């Protein structure tokens, strides 16, 4: 029988990976800054237009603008915190990156606890350096 199972993809933090992550975070922070400026400008215009339609509508528009601004500010704060965490991590640290899915053959007599332990793929600078099943290195 075959079952589907998630596979953890981890990468080993190298100086190159660290710099890439930091650079990506900086780009995202910059993008959020641009979005905040747009929200501010468009929000002012939308509030002015809504004022002509009535105070209640203007209040709703203002709340919507504030919600959007707060969402972007929270995203920016999370990115800044992640950057700090990455900068503090030691090189060689394994970091969970994503999950993918695989199909696993299950047979009578298999050790279920090992199947439940799952699999991992370890990547270093874009190259798969290890595949683990049930916590053990696995060679296909």
mmCIF file of C-alpha atoms in Angstrom:
data_model
loop_
_atom_site.group_PDB
_atom_site.id
_atom_site.type_symbol
_atom_site.label_atom_id
_atom_site.label_comp_id
_atom_site.label_asym_id
_atom_site.label_seq_id
_atom_site.Cartn_x
_atom_site.Cartn_y
_atom_site.Cartn_z
ATOM 1 C CA UNK A 1 0.000 0.000 0.000
ATOM 2 C CA UNK A 2 1.139 3.527 -0.663
ATOM 3 C CA UNK A 3 0.419 6.526 1.539
ATOM 4 C CA UNK A 4 1.206 10.198 1.102
ATOM 5 C CA UNK A 5 3.469 11.761 3.661
ATOM 6 C CA UNK A 6 4.905 15.253 4.207
ATOM 7 C CA UNK A 7 8.655 15.683 3.872
ATOM 8 C CA UNK A 8 10.422 18.486 5.730
ATOM 9 C CA UNK A 9 12.870 20.430 3.592
ATOM 10 C CA UNK A 10 15.606 22.031 5.661
ATOM 11 C CA UNK A 11 18.530 24.131 4.596
ATOM 12 C CA UNK A 12 21.856 24.567 6.250
ATOM 13 C CA UNK A 13 22.605 28.176 7.051
ATOM 14 C CA UNK A 14 25.724 29.304 5.223
ATOM 15 C CA UNK A 15 27.042 32.832 4.868
ATOM 16 C CA UNK A 16 25.656 32.933 1.333
ATOM 17 C CA UNK A 17 22.203 31.726 2.485
ATOM 18 C CA UNK A 18 22.231 34.188 5.379
ATOM 19 C CA UNK A 19 22.977 37.102 3.040
ATOM 20 C CA UNK A 20 20.276 35.971 0.586
ATOM 21 C CA UNK A 21 17.653 35.807 3.333
ATOM 22 C CA UNK A 22 18.619 39.220 4.669
ATOM 23 C CA UNK A 23 18.556 40.696 1.160
ATOM 24 C CA UNK A 24 15.109 39.188 0.459
ATOM 25 C CA UNK A 25 13.791 40.550 3.757
ATOM 26 C CA UNK A 26 15.153 44.017 2.966
ATOM 27 C CA UNK A 27 13.401 43.952 -0.427
ATOM 28 C CA UNK A 28 10.139 42.921 1.230
ATOM 29 C CA UNK A 29 10.511 45.668 3.851
ATOM 30 C CA UNK A 30 11.144 48.219 1.099
ATOM 31 C CA UNK A 31 8.073 46.963 -0.798
ATOM 32 C CA UNK A 32 5.972 47.298 2.359
ATOM 33 C CA UNK A 33 7.229 50.878 2.732
ATOM 34 C CA UNK A 34 6.025 51.673 -0.790
ATOM 35 C CA UNK A 35 2.681 50.018 -0.053
ATOM 36 C CA UNK A 36 2.319 52.080 3.123
ATOM 37 C CA UNK A 37 2.920 55.281 1.150
ATOM 38 C CA UNK A 38 0.305 54.254 -1.426
ATOM 39 C CA UNK A 39 -2.210 53.347 1.257
ATOM 40 C CA UNK A 40 -1.614 56.717 2.911
ATOM 41 C CA UNK A 41 -2.119 58.665 -0.333
ATOM 42 C CA UNK A 42 -5.064 56.641 -1.604
ATOM 43 C CA UNK A 43 -6.564 56.574 1.877
ATOM 44 C CA UNK A 44 -6.595 60.371 2.093
ATOM 45 C CA UNK A 45 -8.336 60.599 -1.258
ATOM 46 C CA UNK A 46 -10.860 57.890 -0.361
ATOM 47 C CA UNK A 47 -11.626 59.544 2.985
ATOM 48 C CA UNK A 48 -12.154 62.933 1.299
ATOM 49 C CA UNK A 49 -14.549 61.362 -1.215
ATOM 50 C CA UNK A 50 -16.351 59.465 1.538
ATOM 51 C CA UNK A 51 -16.795 62.664 3.578
ATOM 52 C CA UNK A 52 -19.029 63.990 0.831
ATOM 53 C CA UNK A 53 -21.224 60.900 1.179
ATOM 54 C CA UNK A 54 -21.571 61.119 4.928
ATOM 55 C CA UNK A 55 -19.769 60.713 8.211
ATOM 56 C CA UNK A 56 -20.534 57.007 8.680
ATOM 57 C CA UNK A 57 -19.069 56.064 5.309
ATOM 58 C CA UNK A 58 -16.000 58.198 5.989
ATOM 59 C CA UNK A 59 -15.563 56.442 9.319
ATOM 60 C CA UNK A 60 -15.698 53.013 7.625
ATOM 61 C CA UNK A 61 -13.179 54.077 4.982
ATOM 62 C CA UNK A 62 -10.865 55.506 7.654
ATOM 63 C CA UNK A 63 -11.052 52.212 9.610
ATOM 64 C CA UNK A 64 -10.326 50.235 6.464
ATOM 65 C CA UNK A 65 -7.287 52.393 5.690
ATOM 66 C CA UNK A 66 -6.017 52.042 9.273
ATOM 67 C CA UNK A 67 -6.456 48.253 9.128
ATOM 68 C CA UNK A 68 -4.446 48.054 5.908
ATOM 69 C CA UNK A 69 -1.704 50.276 7.348
ATOM 70 C CA UNK A 70 -1.553 48.211 10.538
ATOM 71 C CA UNK A 71 -1.316 44.971 8.542
ATOM 72 C CA UNK A 72 1.668 46.303 6.602
ATOM 73 C CA UNK A 73 3.324 47.614 9.775
ATOM 74 C CA UNK A 74 2.930 44.207 11.449
ATOM 75 C CA UNK A 75 4.386 42.449 8.410
ATOM 76 C CA UNK A 76 7.337 44.837 8.433
ATOM 77 C CA UNK A 77 7.921 44.246 12.153
ATOM 78 C CA UNK A 78 7.837 40.464 11.641
ATOM 79 C CA UNK A 79 10.386 40.726 8.836
ATOM 80 C CA UNK A 80 12.666 42.868 11.002
ATOM 81 C CA UNK A 81 12.442 40.320 13.821
ATOM 82 C CA UNK A 82 13.178 37.458 11.424
ATOM 83 C CA UNK A 83 16.217 39.346 10.109
ATOM 84 C CA UNK A 84 17.531 39.750 13.651
ATOM 85 C CA UNK A 85 16.986 36.056 14.362
ATOM 86 C CA UNK A 86 18.794 35.006 11.181
ATOM 87 C CA UNK A 87 21.716 37.323 11.969
ATOM 88 C CA UNK A 88 22.055 35.713 15.406
ATOM 89 C CA UNK A 89 21.974 32.104 14.160
ATOM 90 C CA UNK A 90 25.239 30.256 13.871
ATOM 91 C CA UNK A 91 26.428 29.130 10.465
ATOM 92 C CA UNK A 92 25.682 25.431 9.946
ATOM 93 C CA UNK A 93 22.298 25.615 11.684
ATOM 94 C CA UNK A 94 19.539 23.570 10.015
ATOM 95 C CA UNK A 95 16.464 25.686 9.329
ATOM 96 C CA UNK A 96 13.067 24.295 8.328
ATOM 97 C CA UNK A 97 12.241 25.873 4.998
ATOM 98 C CA UNK A 98 9.133 24.168 3.649
ATOM 99 C CA UNK A 99 7.250 20.899 3.352
ATOM 100 C CA UNK A 100 6.764 18.837 0.225
ATOM 101 C CA UNK A 101 4.885 15.593 -0.162
ATOM 102 C CA UNK A 102 6.044 12.100 -1.091
ATOM 103 C CA UNK A 103 4.482 8.684 -1.527
ATOM 104 C CA UNK A 104 5.684 5.988 0.899
ATOM 105 C CA UNK A 105 5.261 2.235 0.476
ATOM 106 C CA UNK A 106 3.859 0.588 3.603
ATOM 107 C CA UNK A 107 4.041 -3.183 3.964
ATOM 108 C CA UNK A 108 3.007 -5.695 6.579
ATOM 109 C CA UNK A 109 5.793 -5.895 9.148
ATOM 110 C CA UNK A 110 7.033 -2.299 8.653
ATOM 111 C CA UNK A 111 7.910 -0.365 11.792
ATOM 112 C CA UNK A 112 5.056 2.169 11.972
ATOM 113 C CA UNK A 113 6.947 4.437 14.374
ATOM 114 C CA UNK A 114 9.706 4.889 11.759
ATOM 115 C CA UNK A 115 7.134 5.688 9.087
ATOM 116 C CA UNK A 116 5.575 8.281 11.406
ATOM 117 C CA UNK A 117 8.989 9.851 12.024
ATOM 118 C CA UNK A 118 8.826 10.951 8.405
ATOM 119 C CA UNK A 119 11.498 12.113 6.039
ATOM 120 C CA UNK A 120 13.714 15.157 5.649
ATOM 121 C CA UNK A 121 15.659 16.626 2.769
ATOM 122 C CA UNK A 122 18.664 18.742 3.733
ATOM 123 C CA UNK A 123 19.907 21.380 1.276
ATOM 124 C CA UNK A 124 23.119 23.380 1.444
ATOM 125 C CA UNK A 125 23.648 26.250 -1.010
ATOM 126 C CA UNK A 126 21.031 24.801 -3.368
ATOM 127 C CA UNK A 127 22.407 21.231 -3.351
ATOM 128 C CA UNK A 128 20.730 18.268 -1.634
ATOM 129 C CA UNK A 129 23.326 16.934 0.792
ATOM 130 C CA UNK A 130 21.254 14.465 2.815
ATOM 131 C CA UNK A 131 17.975 12.567 2.740
ATOM 132 C CA UNK A 132 16.769 11.189 6.045
ATOM 133 C CA UNK A 133 14.026 8.669 6.724
ATOM 134 C CA UNK A 134 13.045 7.862 10.264
ATOM 135 C CA UNK A 135 15.910 10.038 11.510
ATOM 136 C CA UNK A 136 18.548 8.024 9.609
ATOM 137 C CA UNK A 137 20.449 9.022 6.477
ATOM 138 C CA UNK A 138 18.997 7.226 3.501
ATOM 139 C CA UNK A 139 20.756 6.387 0.238
ATOM 140 C CA UNK A 140 18.581 5.474 -2.759
#
